[in-house]
Amino acid sequence: MEQVLSDENSQPAITSEESKDSFVINTMRAIKTKEMLAEVLELNGWQSTVNAGEGDCFWCGPNDHEGYPEIVTTKAEAAYMRFPNAERVTDKNELGFLMNYMRMSYPEEYNFVTRTFIMPSQEAQLKAAMAENKEVTWICKPSDGNGGDDIELVNEFHEISEQMLKIEFVAQEYITKPYLIFNKKFDLRIYVPLFGAEHMNAYICEQGIGRFCAIHYQEPTAENKKC
């Protein structure tokens, strides 16, 4: 980590007396969150540092884990903002693989997971599943997609676009009768900080986000599934 930080960006080292009186966050890798962190630091009376190896908590983005082995070796008591490789669960193929594994291992606890196929590696299995019942609707989502972009609803394999077949994606059995609020689809985002890997502690944030569709839900048909 010493090589990442140049001299011109460093700041005076925090003394042992200062560190006793204040929680210190290392913001060396904070890029898009600097303004937000500045507000949090001010509200709580905490300090920040950009010096490599200093701080009680190391803040970083989803792909900045280069210094993790050095941190846990030299500062085992420090907090790290992200679990290394946690960003892999934001990839739908990776998440689909993990959810399938958990469903096979704990079928009763994970019976809410619909049939999921990882493409293109499970193409044969997907074709077989689609051939069993052409009335079943499947939702295809790019593995690295977000925001509902480029999603396709299909009933048969030949309906999947050539563009989709060129990339990695997941195909899941579509829930045609979902939970609705005022006849509208919705999703809830609940924020849960996790502490530790073994003997994990979880804290549920009192505030969350609810997002609602602007129009009433309609079950997929040959006419509307291409919209």
mmCIF file of C-alpha atoms in Angstrom:
data_model
loop_
_atom_site.group_PDB
_atom_site.id
_atom_site.type_symbol
_atom_site.label_atom_id
_atom_site.label_comp_id
_atom_site.label_asym_id
_atom_site.label_seq_id
_atom_site.Cartn_x
_atom_site.Cartn_y
_atom_site.Cartn_z
ATOM 1 C CA MET A 1 0.000 0.000 0.000
ATOM 2 C CA GLU A 2 2.920 2.361 0.505
ATOM 3 C CA GLN A 3 3.463 2.426 -3.265
ATOM 4 C CA VAL A 4 -0.092 3.540 -3.954
ATOM 5 C CA LEU A 5 0.229 6.814 -2.085
ATOM 6 C CA SER A 6 2.505 9.557 -3.390
ATOM 7 C CA ASP A 7 4.249 12.051 -1.111
ATOM 8 C CA GLU A 8 2.258 14.999 -2.419
ATOM 9 C CA ASN A 9 -1.010 13.413 -1.262
ATOM 10 C CA SER A 10 0.155 12.422 2.188
ATOM 11 C CA GLN A 11 -0.679 14.330 5.335
ATOM 12 C CA PRO A 12 0.923 14.531 8.775
ATOM 13 C CA ALA A 13 0.697 11.209 10.553
ATOM 14 C CA ILE A 14 -1.943 10.941 13.260
ATOM 15 C CA THR A 15 -0.331 10.769 16.668
ATOM 16 C CA SER A 16 -1.150 8.102 19.226
ATOM 17 C CA GLU A 17 -2.796 10.725 21.433
ATOM 18 C CA GLU A 18 -5.058 11.865 18.581
ATOM 19 C CA SER A 19 -6.039 8.312 17.690
ATOM 20 C CA LYS A 20 -7.114 7.629 21.280
ATOM 21 C CA ASP A 21 -9.652 10.448 21.216
ATOM 22 C CA SER A 22 -11.160 10.016 17.754
ATOM 23 C CA PHE A 23 -12.241 7.351 15.319
ATOM 24 C CA VAL A 24 -10.087 7.615 12.190
ATOM 25 C CA ILE A 25 -11.251 6.640 8.698
ATOM 26 C CA ASN A 26 -8.678 6.091 5.974
ATOM 27 C CA THR A 27 -10.136 7.755 2.865
ATOM 28 C CA MET A 28 -7.169 7.107 0.583
ATOM 29 C CA ARG A 29 -9.328 5.087 -1.819
ATOM 30 C CA ALA A 30 -12.544 7.096 -1.459
ATOM 31 C CA ILE A 31 -13.339 8.696 -4.812
ATOM 32 C CA LYS A 32 -17.054 9.221 -5.432
ATOM 33 C CA THR A 33 -17.883 9.261 -1.723
ATOM 34 C CA LYS A 34 -15.487 11.948 -0.476
ATOM 35 C CA GLU A 35 -18.152 14.626 0.040
ATOM 36 C CA MET A 36 -20.478 12.242 1.848
ATOM 37 C CA LEU A 37 -17.656 11.001 4.059
ATOM 38 C CA ALA A 38 -16.691 14.578 4.934
ATOM 39 C CA GLU A 39 -20.222 15.172 6.257
ATOM 40 C CA VAL A 40 -20.183 11.939 8.274
ATOM 41 C CA LEU A 41 -16.800 12.801 9.769
ATOM 42 C CA GLU A 42 -17.970 16.269 10.771
ATOM 43 C CA LEU A 43 -21.251 15.048 12.278
ATOM 44 C CA ASN A 44 -19.494 12.443 14.414
ATOM 45 C CA GLY A 45 -16.348 14.377 15.268
ATOM 46 C CA TRP A 46 -14.158 11.779 13.550
ATOM 47 C CA GLN A 47 -10.887 12.258 11.725
ATOM 48 C CA SER A 48 -9.664 11.157 8.314
ATOM 49 C CA THR A 49 -6.290 10.215 6.889
ATOM 50 C CA VAL A 50 -4.976 9.364 3.444
ATOM 51 C CA ASN A 51 -1.731 7.886 4.729
ATOM 52 C CA ALA A 52 -1.232 4.235 3.836
ATOM 53 C CA GLY A 53 -1.705 1.876 6.786
ATOM 54 C CA GLU A 54 -3.253 4.453 9.142
ATOM 55 C CA GLY A 55 -6.781 4.510 10.507
ATOM 56 C CA ASP A 56 -9.358 2.484 12.397
ATOM 57 C CA CYS A 57 -11.513 1.918 9.317
ATOM 58 C CA PHE A 58 -10.394 1.585 5.692
ATOM 59 C CA TRP A 59 -12.848 2.956 3.147
ATOM 60 C CA CYS A 60 -12.702 1.671 -0.419
ATOM 61 C CA GLY A 61 -14.639 1.030 -3.594
ATOM 62 C CA PRO A 62 -15.894 -2.399 -4.710
ATOM 63 C CA ASN A 63 -12.731 -3.336 -6.622
ATOM 64 C CA ASP A 64 -10.012 -1.874 -4.391
ATOM 65 C CA HIS A 65 -8.748 -4.843 -2.437
ATOM 66 C CA GLU A 66 -5.089 -4.780 -3.442
ATOM 67 C CA GLY A 67 -3.939 -3.794 0.036
ATOM 68 C CA TYR A 68 -6.238 -6.119 1.973
ATOM 69 C CA PRO A 69 -3.639 -8.820 2.853
ATOM 70 C CA GLU A 70 -1.279 -6.167 4.226
ATOM 71 C CA ILE A 71 -4.044 -4.546 6.266
ATOM 72 C CA VAL A 72 -5.294 -7.710 7.956
ATOM 73 C CA THR A 73 -1.709 -8.776 8.631
ATOM 74 C CA THR A 74 -0.530 -5.509 10.144
ATOM 75 C CA LYS A 75 -3.816 -4.139 11.552
ATOM 76 C CA ALA A 76 -6.023 -7.088 12.402
ATOM 77 C CA GLU A 77 -8.090 -4.895 14.734
ATOM 78 C CA ALA A 78 -9.014 -2.420 11.978
ATOM 79 C CA ALA A 79 -12.372 -2.374 10.196
ATOM 80 C CA TYR A 80 -12.566 -2.761 6.433
ATOM 81 C CA MET A 81 -15.404 -1.164 4.525
ATOM 82 C CA ARG A 82 -16.091 -4.165 2.243
ATOM 83 C CA PHE A 83 -15.660 -7.898 2.309
ATOM 84 C CA PRO A 84 -13.057 -8.752 -0.346
ATOM 85 C CA ASN A 85 -14.695 -10.074 -3.526
ATOM 86 C CA ALA A 86 -18.164 -9.147 -2.257
ATOM 87 C CA GLU A 87 -18.735 -7.339 -5.553
ATOM 88 C CA ARG A 88 -19.016 -10.742 -7.225
ATOM 89 C CA VAL A 89 -22.594 -11.114 -5.969
ATOM 90 C CA THR A 90 -23.580 -8.085 -8.077
ATOM 91 C CA ASP A 91 -22.836 -10.199 -11.145
ATOM 92 C CA LYS A 92 -26.039 -12.091 -11.947
ATOM 93 C CA ASN A 93 -24.257 -15.211 -13.164
ATOM 94 C CA GLU A 94 -22.199 -15.377 -9.979
ATOM 95 C CA LEU A 95 -25.236 -14.709 -7.795
ATOM 96 C CA GLY A 96 -27.314 -17.238 -9.731
ATOM 97 C CA PHE A 97 -24.652 -19.898 -9.214
ATOM 98 C CA LEU A 98 -24.519 -19.180 -5.480
ATOM 99 C CA MET A 99 -28.304 -19.173 -5.104
ATOM 100 C CA ASN A 100 -28.598 -22.475 -6.985
ATOM 101 C CA TYR A 101 -25.963 -23.955 -4.698
ATOM 102 C CA MET A 102 -27.786 -22.748 -1.596
ATOM 103 C CA ARG A 103 -31.123 -24.029 -2.905
ATOM 104 C CA MET A 104 -29.627 -27.487 -3.433
ATOM 105 C CA SER A 105 -27.960 -27.423 -0.015
ATOM 106 C CA TYR A 106 -30.888 -25.938 1.932
ATOM 107 C CA PRO A 107 -34.043 -26.593 -0.144
ATOM 108 C CA GLU A 108 -36.540 -25.568 2.544
ATOM 109 C CA GLU A 109 -34.849 -22.275 3.373
ATOM 110 C CA TYR A 110 -34.249 -21.338 -0.284
ATOM 111 C CA ASN A 111 -37.504 -22.492 -1.868
ATOM 112 C CA PHE A 112 -38.240 -18.871 -2.821
ATOM 113 C CA VAL A 113 -35.580 -19.010 -5.554
ATOM 114 C CA THR A 114 -37.083 -19.725 -8.965
ATOM 115 C CA ARG A 115 -35.382 -22.004 -11.481
ATOM 116 C CA THR A 116 -32.261 -20.222 -12.675
ATOM 117 C CA PHE A 117 -29.959 -21.129 -15.550
ATOM 118 C CA ILE A 118 -26.498 -19.664 -16.057
ATOM 119 C CA MET A 119 -25.880 -18.851 -19.686
ATOM 120 C CA PRO A 120 -24.225 -19.871 -21.869
ATOM 121 C CA SER A 121 -22.869 -22.757 -19.757
ATOM 122 C CA GLN A 122 -26.342 -24.207 -19.063
ATOM 123 C CA GLU A 123 -27.821 -23.774 -22.520
ATOM 124 C CA ALA A 124 -28.779 -27.449 -22.893
ATOM 125 C CA GLN A 125 -30.564 -27.476 -19.525
ATOM 126 C CA LEU A 126 -32.430 -24.260 -20.356
ATOM 127 C CA LYS A 127 -33.586 -25.602 -23.720
ATOM 128 C CA ALA A 128 -34.857 -28.767 -22.042
ATOM 129 C CA ALA A 129 -36.723 -26.791 -19.369
ATOM 130 C CA MET A 130 -38.341 -24.545 -21.970
ATOM 131 C CA ALA A 131 -39.386 -27.527 -24.078
ATOM 132 C CA GLU A 132 -41.174 -29.112 -21.101
ATOM 133 C CA ASN A 133 -43.784 -26.362 -20.961
ATOM 134 C CA LYS A 134 -43.988 -23.572 -23.528
ATOM 135 C CA GLU A 135 -46.560 -21.753 -21.405
ATOM 136 C CA VAL A 136 -43.929 -20.882 -18.801
ATOM 137 C CA THR A 137 -42.472 -17.388 -19.148
ATOM 138 C CA TRP A 138 -38.739 -16.870 -18.639
ATOM 139 C CA ILE A 139 -36.941 -13.622 -17.885
ATOM 140 C CA CYS A 140 -33.459 -13.168 -19.354
ATOM 141 C CA LYS A 141 -31.141 -10.611 -17.760
ATOM 142 C CA PRO A 142 -27.581 -9.627 -18.767
ATOM 143 C CA SER A 143 -25.139 -10.762 -16.113
ATOM 144 C CA ASP A 144 -23.619 -7.300 -15.684
ATOM 145 C CA GLY A 145 -26.816 -5.350 -16.345
ATOM 146 C CA ASN A 146 -28.742 -3.056 -14.019
ATOM 147 C CA GLY A 147 -31.749 -0.797 -13.933
ATOM 148 C CA GLY A 148 -33.909 -3.174 -15.951
ATOM 149 C CA ASP A 149 -31.991 -2.511 -19.172
ATOM 150 C CA ASP A 150 -31.993 -5.128 -21.962
ATOM 151 C CA ILE A 151 -34.265 -7.557 -20.111
ATOM 152 C CA GLU A 152 -36.230 -10.000 -22.272
ATOM 153 C CA LEU A 153 -39.336 -12.097 -21.559
ATOM 154 C CA VAL A 154 -39.599 -15.282 -23.614
ATOM 155 C CA ASN A 155 -41.415 -18.606 -23.686
ATOM 156 C CA GLU A 156 -39.193 -20.488 -26.112
ATOM 157 C CA PHE A 157 -35.463 -20.517 -26.688
ATOM 158 C CA HIS A 158 -35.680 -19.208 -30.255
ATOM 159 C CA GLU A 159 -37.279 -16.019 -28.915
ATOM 160 C CA ILE A 160 -34.073 -15.001 -27.148
ATOM 161 C CA SER A 161 -32.368 -12.273 -29.174
ATOM 162 C CA GLU A 162 -29.047 -12.803 -30.919
ATOM 163 C CA GLN A 163 -27.654 -9.903 -28.900
ATOM 164 C CA MET A 164 -28.530 -11.670 -25.640
ATOM 165 C CA LEU A 165 -27.046 -14.960 -26.819
ATOM 166 C CA LYS A 166 -23.711 -13.258 -27.465
ATOM 167 C CA ILE A 167 -23.231 -12.296 -23.823
ATOM 168 C CA GLU A 168 -23.388 -13.900 -20.389
ATOM 169 C CA PHE A 169 -26.869 -13.798 -18.879
ATOM 170 C CA VAL A 170 -29.229 -15.576 -16.520
ATOM 171 C CA ALA A 171 -32.594 -17.044 -17.464
ATOM 172 C CA GLN A 172 -35.074 -17.397 -14.615
ATOM 173 C CA GLU A 173 -38.597 -18.707 -14.433
ATOM 174 C CA TYR A 174 -40.716 -15.561 -14.317
ATOM 175 C CA ILE A 175 -43.077 -15.064 -11.387
ATOM 176 C CA THR A 176 -46.318 -14.216 -13.179
ATOM 177 C CA LYS A 177 -48.296 -13.587 -9.980
ATOM 178 C CA PRO A 178 -45.970 -11.491 -7.795
ATOM 179 C CA TYR A 179 -46.751 -9.645 -4.603
ATOM 180 C CA LEU A 180 -48.274 -6.272 -5.477
ATOM 181 C CA ILE A 181 -49.057 -3.061 -3.628
ATOM 182 C CA PHE A 182 -52.046 -1.240 -5.106
ATOM 183 C CA ASN A 183 -51.682 -3.491 -8.174
ATOM 184 C CA LYS A 184 -48.135 -2.276 -8.781
ATOM 185 C CA LYS A 185 -44.817 -4.107 -8.691
ATOM 186 C CA PHE A 186 -42.292 -2.828 -6.187
ATOM 187 C CA ASP A 187 -38.976 -3.541 -4.574
ATOM 188 C CA LEU A 188 -37.651 -2.719 -1.143
ATOM 189 C CA ARG A 189 -34.054 -1.895 -0.359
ATOM 190 C CA ILE A 190 -33.103 -2.647 3.211
ATOM 191 C CA TYR A 191 -29.576 -1.768 4.291
ATOM 192 C CA VAL A 192 -27.809 -4.276 6.535
ATOM 193 C CA PRO A 193 -24.177 -3.721 7.622
ATOM 194 C CA LEU A 194 -22.407 -7.017 8.305
ATOM 195 C CA PHE A 195 -19.572 -7.286 10.804
ATOM 196 C CA GLY A 196 -17.203 -10.219 10.727
ATOM 197 C CA ALA A 197 -17.191 -13.422 8.707
ATOM 198 C CA GLU A 198 -17.377 -15.954 11.527
ATOM 199 C CA HIS A 199 -19.753 -15.111 14.373
ATOM 200 C CA MET A 200 -21.232 -12.522 12.021
ATOM 201 C CA ASN A 201 -23.274 -9.652 13.453
ATOM 202 C CA ALA A 202 -25.876 -7.879 11.323
ATOM 203 C CA TYR A 203 -27.534 -4.520 11.970
ATOM 204 C CA ILE A 204 -30.677 -3.467 10.099
ATOM 205 C CA CYS A 205 -30.874 0.225 9.239
ATOM 206 C CA GLU A 206 -34.104 1.856 10.425
ATOM 207 C CA GLN A 207 -34.558 3.585 7.071
ATOM 208 C CA GLY A 208 -34.775 1.993 3.641
ATOM 209 C CA ILE A 209 -36.032 2.664 0.132
ATOM 210 C CA GLY A 210 -39.252 1.549 -1.550
ATOM 211 C CA ARG A 211 -39.562 1.799 -5.329
ATOM 212 C CA PHE A 212 -42.877 1.360 -7.130
ATOM 213 C CA CYS A 213 -43.759 0.827 -10.770
ATOM 214 C CA ALA A 214 -45.570 3.758 -12.385
ATOM 215 C CA ILE A 215 -48.247 1.571 -14.011
ATOM 216 C CA HIS A 216 -50.400 -1.351 -12.910
ATOM 217 C CA TYR A 217 -48.959 -4.829 -13.348
ATOM 218 C CA GLN A 218 -50.151 -7.035 -16.185
ATOM 219 C CA GLU A 219 -49.310 -10.687 -16.609
ATOM 220 C CA PRO A 220 -47.069 -11.303 -19.634
ATOM 221 C CA THR A 221 -48.777 -11.990 -22.950
ATOM 222 C CA ALA A 222 -47.552 -12.399 -26.520
ATOM 223 C CA GLU A 223 -48.432 -8.730 -27.054
ATOM 224 C CA ASN A 224 -46.934 -7.038 -24.003
ATOM 225 C CA LYS A 225 -43.851 -9.166 -23.282
ATOM 226 C CA LYS A 226 -41.914 -7.408 -26.053
ATOM 227 C CA CYS A 227 -42.601 -3.941 -24.650
#
